[in-house]
Structures are given as C-alpha cells and as structure tokens.
Short mmCIF file of C-alpha atoms in Angstrom, two decimals:
data_model
loop_
_atom_site.label_atom_id
_atom_site.label_comp_id
_atom_site.label_asym_id
_atom_site.label_seq_id
_atom_site.Cartn_x
_atom_site.Cartn_y
_atom_site.Cartn_z
CA MET A 1 -0.01 0.05 -0.06
CA GLY A 2 1.36 3.38 -1.01
CA ILE A 3 1.62 6.52 1.17
CA ILE A 4 -1.34 8.23 -0.53
CA GLU A 5 -3.54 5.15 0.03
CA ARG A 6 -2.59 5.03 3.64
CA ILE A 7 -3.35 8.69 4.10
CA LYS A 8 -6.85 8.18 2.50
CA GLU A 9 -7.42 5.16 4.74
CA ILE A 10 -6.56 7.12 7.82
CA GLU A 11 -8.81 10.07 6.74
CA ALA A 12 -11.66 7.72 6.19
CA GLU A 13 -11.20 6.28 9.64
CA MET A 14 -11.22 9.86 11.07
CA ALA A 15 -14.42 10.63 9.12
CA ARG A 16 -16.34 7.75 10.57
CA THR A 17 -15.07 8.28 14.14
CA GLN A 18 -17.38 10.25 16.42
CA LYS A 19 -15.82 13.31 17.96
CA ASN A 20 -16.21 13.24 21.81
CA LYS A 21 -14.12 13.18 24.96
CA ALA A 22 -13.51 9.50 24.73
CA THR A 23 -12.19 9.54 21.06
CA GLU A 24 -10.01 12.61 21.22
CA TYR A 25 -6.91 10.64 22.08
CA HIS A 26 -7.46 8.29 19.16
CA LEU A 27 -8.07 11.14 16.76
CA GLY A 28 -4.86 12.88 17.97
CA GLN A 29 -2.83 9.82 17.19
CA LEU A 30 -4.43 9.63 13.72
CA LYS A 31 -3.51 13.25 13.01
CA ALA A 32 0.04 12.59 14.01
CA LYS A 33 0.13 9.49 11.63
CA ILE A 34 -1.16 11.54 8.72
CA ALA A 35 1.44 14.35 9.49
CA LYS A 36 4.25 11.78 9.37
CA LEU A 37 3.00 10.19 6.07
CA ARG A 38 2.72 13.71 4.46
CA THR A 39 6.26 14.50 5.52
CA GLN A 40 7.44 11.27 3.84
CA LEU A 41 5.47 12.25 0.79
CA LEU A 42 7.26 15.64 0.47
CA GLU A 43 10.74 13.93 0.55
CA PRO A 44 12.26 13.59 -2.94
CA PRO A 45 12.86 10.01 -4.23
CA LYS A 46 16.28 8.48 -3.61
CA GLY A 47 18.77 9.26 -6.26
CA SER A 48 16.87 12.27 -7.45
CA SER A 49 17.82 15.90 -6.80
CA GLY A 50 14.17 16.88 -6.41
CA ALA A 51 14.49 19.86 -8.62
CA GLY A 52 12.00 20.44 -11.54
CA GLU A 53 13.28 21.69 -14.83
CA GLY A 54 12.48 25.49 -15.14
CA PHE A 55 11.54 25.83 -11.49
CA GLU A 56 14.93 27.02 -10.13
CA VAL A 57 15.11 30.80 -10.37
CA THR A 58 17.95 32.92 -8.99
CA LYS A 59 16.96 35.28 -6.23
CA PHE A 60 16.91 38.91 -7.33
CA GLY A 61 15.70 42.11 -5.73
CA HIS A 62 14.63 43.06 -2.28
CA GLY A 63 11.66 40.71 -1.92
CA ARG A 64 9.80 37.90 -3.66
CA VAL A 65 6.18 37.28 -4.25
CA ALA A 66 4.66 34.00 -5.63
CA LEU A 67 1.45 33.92 -7.60
CA ILE A 68 -0.58 30.76 -6.85
CA GLY A 69 -3.93 29.70 -8.16
CA PHE A 70 -6.03 27.49 -10.31
CA PRO A 71 -5.31 27.26 -14.06
CA SER A 72 -6.67 30.09 -16.22
CA VAL A 73 -7.36 32.66 -13.49
CA GLY A 74 -5.14 35.41 -14.97
CA LYS A 75 -1.76 34.87 -13.28
CA SER A 76 0.15 35.16 -16.50
CA THR A 77 -1.75 38.24 -17.60
CA LEU A 78 -1.15 39.85 -14.11
CA LEU A 79 2.61 39.14 -14.36
CA THR A 80 2.79 40.80 -17.82
CA MET A 81 0.99 43.93 -16.53
CA LEU A 82 2.98 44.41 -13.42
CA THR A 83 6.43 43.55 -14.69
CA GLY A 84 6.35 43.79 -18.49
CA THR A 85 7.70 40.16 -18.74
CA HIS A 86 5.99 38.09 -21.41
CA SER A 87 4.14 35.12 -19.96
CA GLU A 88 2.10 33.01 -22.37
CA ALA A 89 -1.69 33.23 -21.68
CA ALA A 90 -4.27 31.29 -23.63
CA SER A 91 -7.78 30.10 -23.39
CA TYR A 92 -6.80 26.57 -22.36
CA GLU A 93 -5.68 25.43 -19.01
CA PHE A 94 -2.08 24.61 -17.82
CA THR A 95 -0.49 27.21 -20.17
CA THR A 96 2.26 27.92 -17.58
CA LEU A 97 4.34 24.74 -17.03
CA THR A 98 7.47 26.26 -15.45
CA CYS A 99 8.33 29.14 -13.10
CA ILE A 100 8.33 32.51 -14.96
CA PRO A 101 10.00 35.38 -13.04
CA GLY A 102 9.51 39.15 -13.41
CA ILE A 103 10.64 42.35 -11.64
CA ILE A 104 8.42 45.04 -10.27
CA HIS A 105 9.96 48.54 -9.63
CA TYR A 106 7.91 50.06 -6.78
CA ASN A 107 8.91 52.72 -4.14
CA ASP A 108 12.70 52.62 -5.11
CA THR A 109 12.74 48.82 -4.62
CA LYS A 110 12.77 45.74 -6.75
CA ILE A 111 10.23 42.97 -6.09
CA GLN A 112 10.54 39.62 -7.91
CA LEU A 113 7.25 38.17 -8.99
CA LEU A 114 6.97 34.51 -9.76
CA ASP A 115 4.24 33.08 -11.96
CA LEU A 116 3.98 29.40 -10.89
CA PRO A 117 1.99 26.62 -12.63
CA GLY A 118 -1.65 26.27 -11.74
CA ILE A 119 -2.85 23.48 -9.37
CA ILE A 120 -6.14 21.69 -9.03
CA GLU A 121 -7.99 20.12 -6.14
CA GLY A 122 -6.18 16.96 -5.00
CA ALA A 123 -2.75 17.93 -6.32
CA SER A 124 -1.17 17.05 -3.01
CA GLU A 125 -2.46 13.49 -3.56
CA GLY A 126 -1.09 13.12 -7.07
CA LYS A 127 -3.84 14.55 -9.29
CA GLY A 128 -2.90 16.73 -12.25
CA ARG A 129 0.79 16.92 -12.40
CA GLY A 130 0.84 15.27 -8.92
CA TYR A 131 2.17 16.60 -5.58
CA ARG A 132 5.29 17.74 -7.45
CA CYS A 133 3.28 20.91 -8.46
CA VAL A 134 2.40 21.64 -4.88
CA GLN A 135 5.85 20.89 -3.60
CA ILE A 136 7.38 23.72 -5.58
CA PHE A 137 5.33 26.22 -3.44
CA ARG A 138 6.79 24.83 -0.26
CA TYR A 139 10.31 24.89 -1.63
CA CYS A 140 9.74 28.49 -2.81
CA ALA A 141 8.91 29.34 0.77
CA ASP A 142 11.64 27.73 2.87
CA GLY A 143 14.52 27.30 0.34
CA PHE A 144 14.76 23.47 1.11
CA GLY A 145 17.46 21.50 -0.67
CA CYS A 146 18.04 22.30 -4.35
CA PHE A 147 15.34 25.04 -4.21
CA LYS A 148 17.62 27.07 -1.81
CA LYS A 149 17.58 30.06 -4.20
CA MET A 150 13.82 30.23 -4.19
CA VAL A 151 13.08 31.79 -0.81
CA THR A 152 9.78 33.63 -1.01
CA ASP A 153 8.64 36.45 1.32
CA HIS A 154 4.94 36.63 0.24
CA VAL A 155 2.27 34.65 -1.45
CA CYS A 156 -0.66 35.90 -3.57
CA LEU A 157 -3.56 33.40 -4.14
CA ILE A 158 -5.40 34.36 -7.36
CA PHE A 159 -9.06 33.63 -7.85
CA ARG A 160 -11.53 34.03 -10.67
CA VAL A 161 -14.78 35.60 -9.67
CA SER A 162 -17.52 33.75 -11.45
CA TRP A 163 -21.15 33.15 -10.60
CA ASN A 164 -23.13 29.91 -11.02
CA ILE A 165 -26.87 29.86 -10.83
CA ILE A 166 -28.43 26.83 -9.18
CA SER A 167 -31.86 25.97 -7.86
CA LEU A 168 -31.12 27.24 -4.31
CA GLY A 169 -29.76 30.64 -5.45
CA ILE A 170 -26.44 32.04 -6.46
CA PHE A 171 -22.97 31.34 -5.05
CA CYS A 172 -19.47 32.47 -5.87
CA SER A 173 -17.07 29.79 -6.88
CA SER A 174 -14.03 31.73 -5.69
CA GLU A 175 -15.06 31.15 -2.04
CA GLY A 176 -14.70 27.36 -2.62
CA HIS A 177 -11.49 27.92 -4.47
CA ARG A 178 -10.08 29.75 -1.46
CA GLN A 179 -10.68 26.86 0.79
CA ILE A 180 -9.31 24.27 -1.60
CA LEU A 181 -6.02 26.14 -2.20
CA THR A 182 -5.57 26.72 1.52
CA LYS A 183 -6.06 23.05 2.14
CA GLU A 184 -3.55 21.99 -0.57
CA LEU A 185 -0.88 24.42 0.63
CA GLU A 186 -1.42 23.17 4.26
CA ALA A 187 -0.91 19.59 3.07
CA VAL A 188 2.76 20.55 2.18
CA GLY A 189 3.34 22.50 5.35
CA LEU A 190 2.50 26.07 4.47
CA ARG A 191 0.44 28.08 7.07
CA LEU A 192 -1.02 31.24 5.50
CA ASN A 193 -1.65 34.33 7.65
CA LYS A 194 -0.84 32.40 10.84
CA ARG A 195 1.80 32.86 13.49
CA PRO A 196 3.94 29.99 14.93
CA PRO A 197 2.33 28.51 18.07
CA GLN A 198 3.67 29.55 21.39
CA ILE A 199 4.87 26.02 22.35
CA TYR A 200 8.45 25.38 23.59
CA PHE A 201 9.61 21.94 22.52
CA LYS A 202 13.07 20.38 22.90
CA LYS A 203 14.28 16.85 22.61
CA LYS A 204 16.43 15.38 25.33
CA LYS A 205 18.65 12.30 25.72
CA THR A 206 17.29 11.29 29.06
CA GLY A 207 14.82 12.33 31.80
CA GLY A 208 11.54 11.32 30.23
CA ILE A 209 8.85 13.76 29.09
CA SER A 210 8.39 16.99 30.97
CA PHE A 211 4.91 18.54 30.31
CA ASN A 212 4.04 22.07 31.60
CA SER A 213 1.85 24.93 30.70
CA THR A 214 1.46 28.54 31.78
CA LEU A 215 -2.35 28.53 31.45
CA ALA A 216 -5.31 26.26 31.50
CA LEU A 217 -5.47 24.02 28.38
CA THR A 218 -8.78 23.07 26.79
CA HIS A 219 -7.58 21.19 23.71
CA VAL A 220 -4.55 19.19 24.78
CA ASP A 221 -3.78 17.43 28.07
CA GLU A 222 -0.68 15.57 29.39
CA LYS A 223 -1.92 12.18 28.26
CA LEU A 224 -2.64 13.24 24.70
CA CYS A 225 0.71 14.90 24.45
CA TYR A 226 2.42 11.74 25.59
CA GLN A 227 0.55 9.64 22.98
CA ILE A 228 1.48 12.03 20.14
CA LEU A 229 5.14 12.05 21.21
CA HIS A 230 5.18 8.26 21.44
CA GLU A 231 3.86 8.17 17.89
CA TYR A 232 6.89 10.02 16.83
CA LYS A 233 9.04 7.67 18.93
CA ILE A 234 10.06 10.54 21.26
CA HIS A 235 10.37 9.38 24.89
CA ASN A 236 12.59 12.16 26.25
CA ALA A 237 11.50 15.78 25.67
CA GLU A 238 10.51 19.03 27.29
CA VAL A 239 7.12 20.64 26.31
CA LEU A 240 5.91 24.01 27.60
CA PHE A 241 2.55 25.51 26.28
CA ARG A 242 2.41 29.25 26.49
CA GLU A 243 -1.00 29.42 24.87
CA ASP A 244 -4.22 27.30 24.54
CA ALA A 245 -2.89 25.53 21.37
CA THR A 246 -4.66 22.68 19.53
CA VAL A 247 -3.40 19.23 18.65
CA ASP A 248 -2.58 20.44 15.02
CA ASP A 249 -0.38 23.15 16.49
CA LEU A 250 1.51 20.64 18.64
CA ILE A 251 2.10 18.45 15.68
CA ASP A 252 3.39 21.37 13.67
CA VAL A 253 5.95 22.15 16.39
CA ILE A 254 7.03 18.54 16.59
CA GLU A 255 7.45 18.30 12.85
CA GLY A 256 9.45 21.54 12.83
CA ASN A 257 9.19 22.00 9.02
CA ARG A 258 6.22 24.33 8.79
CA LYS A 259 6.46 27.64 7.15
CA TYR A 260 4.30 30.65 8.23
CA MET A 261 3.75 33.15 5.49
CA LYS A 262 1.65 36.16 4.77
CA CYS A 263 -0.83 35.87 2.06
CA ILE A 264 -2.99 38.15 -0.08
CA TYR A 265 -6.17 36.78 -1.63
CA VAL A 266 -6.68 38.38 -5.07
CA TYR A 267 -10.04 38.18 -6.73
CA ASN A 268 -9.81 38.70 -10.52
CA LYS A 269 -12.43 39.50 -13.14
CA ILE A 270 -14.58 41.72 -10.95
CA ASP A 271 -15.99 43.35 -14.08
CA VAL A 272 -18.42 40.42 -14.51
CA VAL A 273 -20.24 40.85 -11.14
CA GLY A 274 -22.15 43.52 -9.32
CA ILE A 275 -20.84 46.39 -7.26
CA ASP A 276 -22.43 44.95 -4.05
CA ASP A 277 -20.58 41.58 -4.62
CA VAL A 278 -17.31 43.48 -5.32
CA ASP A 279 -17.64 45.46 -2.14
CA ARG A 280 -18.33 42.28 -0.04
CA LEU A 281 -15.15 40.61 -1.43
CA ALA A 282 -13.00 43.65 -0.97
CA ARG A 283 -13.98 44.04 2.70
CA GLN A 284 -12.75 40.51 3.57
CA PRO A 285 -9.41 40.35 5.50
CA SER A 286 -6.26 40.38 3.33
CA SER A 287 -8.34 40.57 0.18
CA VAL A 288 -7.89 42.74 -2.93
CA VAL A 289 -10.20 42.79 -5.98
CA ILE A 290 -8.83 43.45 -9.47
CA SER A 291 -9.62 43.20 -13.14
CA CYS A 292 -6.74 42.40 -15.51
CA ASN A 293 -9.11 42.74 -18.46
CA LEU A 294 -9.91 46.43 -17.66
CA LYS A 295 -6.69 47.12 -15.54
CA LEU A 296 -8.77 47.92 -12.53
CA ASN A 297 -7.24 48.44 -8.93
CA LEU A 298 -3.77 47.12 -9.88
CA ASP A 299 -2.31 50.11 -7.95
CA ARG A 300 -4.08 49.01 -4.83
CA LEU A 301 -2.66 45.43 -5.22
CA LEU A 302 0.88 46.81 -5.42
CA ALA A 303 0.22 49.01 -2.24
CA LYS A 304 -1.14 45.97 -0.44
CA MET A 305 1.83 43.80 -1.43
CA TRP A 306 4.27 46.50 -0.16
CA GLU A 307 2.35 46.89 3.14
CA GLU A 308 2.30 43.13 3.89
CA MET A 309 5.90 42.64 3.00
CA GLY A 310 6.98 45.28 5.48
CA LEU A 311 10.02 46.54 3.61
CA VAL A 312 12.02 49.42 5.28
CA ARG A 313 14.01 51.82 3.06
CA ILE A 314 17.09 53.39 4.77
CA TYR A 315 18.99 56.12 3.08
CA THR A 316 22.70 56.66 3.79
CA LYS A 317 24.37 60.14 4.49
CA PRO A 318 28.13 60.45 4.23
CA GLN A 319 29.74 62.82 6.79
CA GLY A 320 29.56 66.38 5.55
CA GLN A 321 27.51 65.55 2.47
CA GLN A 322 23.79 65.46 1.52
CA PRO A 323 21.86 62.20 1.92
CA ASP A 324 21.75 59.75 -1.03
CA PHE A 325 18.05 59.24 -1.92
CA SER A 326 18.77 57.40 -5.14
CA ASP A 327 19.73 53.92 -3.86
CA PRO A 328 18.33 53.01 -0.43
CA VAL A 329 19.32 50.12 1.76
CA VAL A 330 16.13 47.79 1.99
CA LEU A 331 15.62 45.91 5.22
CA SER A 332 12.65 43.76 6.46
CA ALA A 333 11.80 42.00 9.67
CA GLY A 334 11.62 38.65 7.75
CA ARG A 335 15.14 39.08 6.30
CA GLY A 336 17.41 39.73 9.23
CA GLY A 337 15.60 42.56 10.97
CA CYS A 338 15.47 46.44 10.93
CA THR A 339 17.85 47.53 13.69
CA VAL A 340 21.04 49.55 13.28
CA GLU A 341 23.07 46.43 13.79
CA ASP A 342 21.21 44.74 10.91
CA PHE A 343 21.83 47.84 8.82
CA CYS A 344 25.61 47.71 9.36
CA ASN A 345 25.69 43.97 8.64
CA HIS A 346 23.86 44.54 5.48
CA ILE A 347 26.56 46.93 4.27
CA HIS A 348 29.54 44.87 5.55
CA ARG A 349 30.09 42.39 8.36
CA SER A 350 33.23 44.12 9.59
CA LEU A 351 31.61 47.55 9.80
CA ILE A 352 30.05 46.98 13.11
CA LYS A 353 33.45 46.69 14.84
CA ASP A 354 34.30 50.31 13.88
CA VAL A 355 30.99 52.00 14.68
CA LYS A 356 31.21 54.60 17.59
CA TYR A 357 27.56 55.90 17.27
CA VAL A 358 24.94 56.48 14.65
CA LEU A 359 23.00 59.60 13.69
CA VAL A 360 19.43 58.98 12.57
CA TRP A 361 17.17 61.46 11.01
CA GLY A 362 13.50 60.22 11.23
CA VAL A 363 10.57 61.12 9.07
CA SER A 364 9.05 63.44 11.72
CA ALA A 365 12.32 65.25 12.62
CA ARG A 366 14.55 65.57 9.53
CA HIS A 367 16.57 68.45 10.90
CA TYR A 368 17.20 67.08 14.44
CA PRO A 369 19.22 63.85 14.42
CA GLN A 370 19.42 61.54 17.38
CA HIS A 371 22.34 59.59 18.65
CA CYS A 372 21.41 55.88 18.50
CA GLY A 373 22.95 52.60 19.45
CA LEU A 374 23.10 49.29 17.59
CA SER A 375 19.75 48.11 19.04
CA HIS A 376 17.73 51.05 17.74
CA SER A 377 14.88 50.02 15.41
CA LEU A 378 14.85 51.90 12.09
CA GLN A 379 11.66 53.08 10.30
CA ASP A 380 10.94 53.45 6.65
CA GLU A 381 12.70 56.33 4.99
CA ASP A 382 15.03 57.02 7.87
CA VAL A 383 18.41 58.70 7.01
CA VAL A 384 21.44 57.15 8.70
CA GLN A 385 24.99 58.49 9.25
CA ILE A 386 27.56 56.17 10.77
CA VAL A 387 30.31 57.73 12.88
CA LYS A 388 33.33 55.51 13.15
CA LYS A 389 35.83 55.28 15.97
CA LYS A 390 39.14 57.05 15.61
CA GLU A 391 42.22 55.09 14.94
CA LYS A 392 44.74 55.03 17.91
CA ASP A 393 48.39 55.76 17.46
CA ASP A 394 50.39 52.63 18.09
CA GLY A 395 53.50 54.69 19.18
CA GLY A 396 52.12 55.23 22.59
CA GLY A 397 52.64 58.32 24.79
CA ARG A 398 52.13 61.99 23.84
CA GLY A 399 54.28 65.15 24.06
CA ARG A 400 57.95 64.88 24.37
CA PHE A 401 57.71 61.34 25.98
CA LYS A 402 56.84 58.10 24.35
CA SER A 403 56.71 54.56 25.44
CA HIS A 404 57.91 51.64 23.35
CA SER A 405 55.98 48.87 25.33
CA ASN A 406 52.38 47.90 25.83
CA ALA A 407 52.86 47.71 29.50
CA PRO A 408 51.72 50.58 31.81
CA ALA A 409 54.26 53.42 31.27
CA ARG A 410 56.36 54.56 34.18
CA ILE A 411 58.57 57.58 34.61
CA SER A 412 61.75 55.57 34.87
CA ASP A 413 60.81 53.63 31.62
CA ARG A 414 60.30 56.75 29.50
CA GLU A 415 62.99 57.89 27.08
CA LYS A 416 63.61 61.50 27.07
CA LYS A 417 63.69 63.16 23.73
CA ALA A 418 66.41 65.52 22.53
CA PRO A 419 65.86 69.20 23.49
CA LEU A 420 64.19 71.33 20.96
CA LYS A 421 66.21 73.43 18.74
CA THR A 422 65.91 77.22 19.08
#
C-alpha cells in the first residue's frame, strides 16, 4: 500500500469516528500519523535531486512574491501587466508549465514576481501533475534542498470571480477555491496568515517527558501529548505550552518543518459581477479585488503587497555631504531585522566593529538627528549616518615622551627626547 492510499485510509477512519471526549486521544494519534506520512510524501525520491526543470530561479531584488492559483485565473496576464515580462496566456488550462519570473519596480525597490504553474484540487495527492506541483510552493517558501535560491517572502492566491446559478440561489465559486487552495498548501506544510504556536519543544537524551503549561489548556492534556510524542518515537523531551494550542499546533511544532507566510487573496475579473458583490469581497481580510481585463485596482494590489511585505527603506548620509536618496538600503523583519546592527551587517560584516555611534534622521524630525545605538529600530525612509571610531596611534605616549612597550608606562621607563632646537 502506497503513502497516498494509507493517508486516505486514515482520513476515512477519522471521518467515521465520532468526535467526543472518549475519542479525542485516538483522533490525535491519527492526526500525527497523517502528518508523518505527508512529511514522507514531500521527501524527494532516492537518487533524485528533487528539482524540476524550469523551477529554479535565481533570487533577485529586495523581496519575492509567488502567484498561486487554479489554471486560467489570470496569473500570466497579471505578471505581464505588473512587470512587463511576457508570460504566455491562452484560453486553455495549464498554459504555464514552469516558473516565470518578473521584476516590479515600486517605491525605489525591486520585487521579484513568480508566476507558478496552476494547481487543481487533490494535487497534493497526485492529481494533475501530482504533488510535485504543490511541492514547488513549499520549496519556494523555505528554500529547502536544491530550491535554496527560491526563498519567497509573500504569497498571492489568485481567484477568478464567477457566478453559477443553481436551484437554491447564487454562489461564488471563488469562495470554494480559496478553501481548496488553502487546504492544498497546508498539506505541504504552508500556514497562511498564521503565526507560529507559542509552544516550547526540545528533545532530550534522558529524563523522560516533561509537560508544563502557563495557562489552562482546553484542547490538549498531558496524556494526549504523551501519546502524540510516542507516535513519533520521542520518549525524552521538554514541552511547555504558552497558549491554549490545539493538537494540530503541537504536531506542527514537533514536525518543525512548517512555514508561516503572509498571504493576499486576489479576486480577478470583478467586471463580471455587481458592485455589491465586489464590495463584499473587498472587505474581507487580506483581500484585494482587481480586473486584469480592464486594468482595475492594480495600484491597490501593489500597495497591499508593499504593506504586507514590511520593507523598510534606509537612506545613507556620508559625513559632511547630502543624503543619497537614489539607492536605499532595503531591510525587512523577515530578512534579518530592521535595527542599526542589521543595517551595518547589510553593508559589511566588519563595519559593526568600527561603529562609535549612529546619527538617525527620522521622518518626523529631519533636521534634528538623534544619537542611536546598535539596538535602535529603524523606520521606513530614515536617514542614517555612521560615525566610526578614531584610529589610535600605536607609538604610545604623547608630547615629548613616548613609550615603546604595551605595559603601563612609568617615569623611569620613559625615554627623554632631545631638546628642541631654538
């Protein structure tokens, strides 16, 4: 029996199991078994590099955004409009078979946009081009293995707004597509618009399992935690819950290979529905409505991408000169941090050793700089001037006396210079 068949068998067992207090331990063990099997499914075959032809793209720019969606939802057209890069678009599905990159120039930064192949429901189980199509999204996110160059900062899920009339009324197919895509990406370890669970987990060599919590737990107890850890053959570990987490959160922490990413839900072809329906979609969290056909609301999409990526532009100012506003240093919390120390490391690793202090001009006070240390957090459009330490004279001593040793100078050890000529 293959891995996919075993996953379906366990899912069928979970579906026919009643959910109550007596079966929660059994359901927790089944969830752990499914997570282990999905992890095995993501591993590349032995003797294979795991890379797909045309999927490895060199990292470029200050950030990276991946376009993910069903076939024929307008990803290629959107890439062409935003970047000017030609991506083949046709009326048939699966037009894009490889990863096509493009560059967006926005707010003095360069953002790399990736048009990835479309997926269908059940792709993580082998349908369509198989789970290989869904794997590429995970590799884009965490840079695993041969896809190390494809680290992605952001994900845009593209939907096509279309209405189908049935006997019970009217429904929007994009709502169902959003749930399907989220489920497919969660199957490969991507968590969209979620933060990592506040659970401390550490394996140990001896000592058994130590279970503690800082608050009352309603979803997981000590017995259930033990059973899940035994399913992973972990008999010595330390577990500390800092929030009321669920069984799925505990499994994600044990697996340790989950990627938590920000996501924007983009609804295309809004020109075919009414204004009330467009307003309802636009008011949903992390959602943007556009129309590639009429080029509507594309500027709002760029502004939303910029806001969610959290890029910080820092301008440099040489001593005694005007600031350079042409080429900023771009930082982000997801790529190293936004402190003065991160700014110095971004320029050069050895620069931080020579920093005496830093002058920072903020947006609200351009003419009044403040002296800052290495732990100061920089904001967007700040101007930074680095003041280095002065080099010390290795000769030692000043005036008419000098010392030739590194030891503390004494009067008897000093050599008197020749008298000055008059």
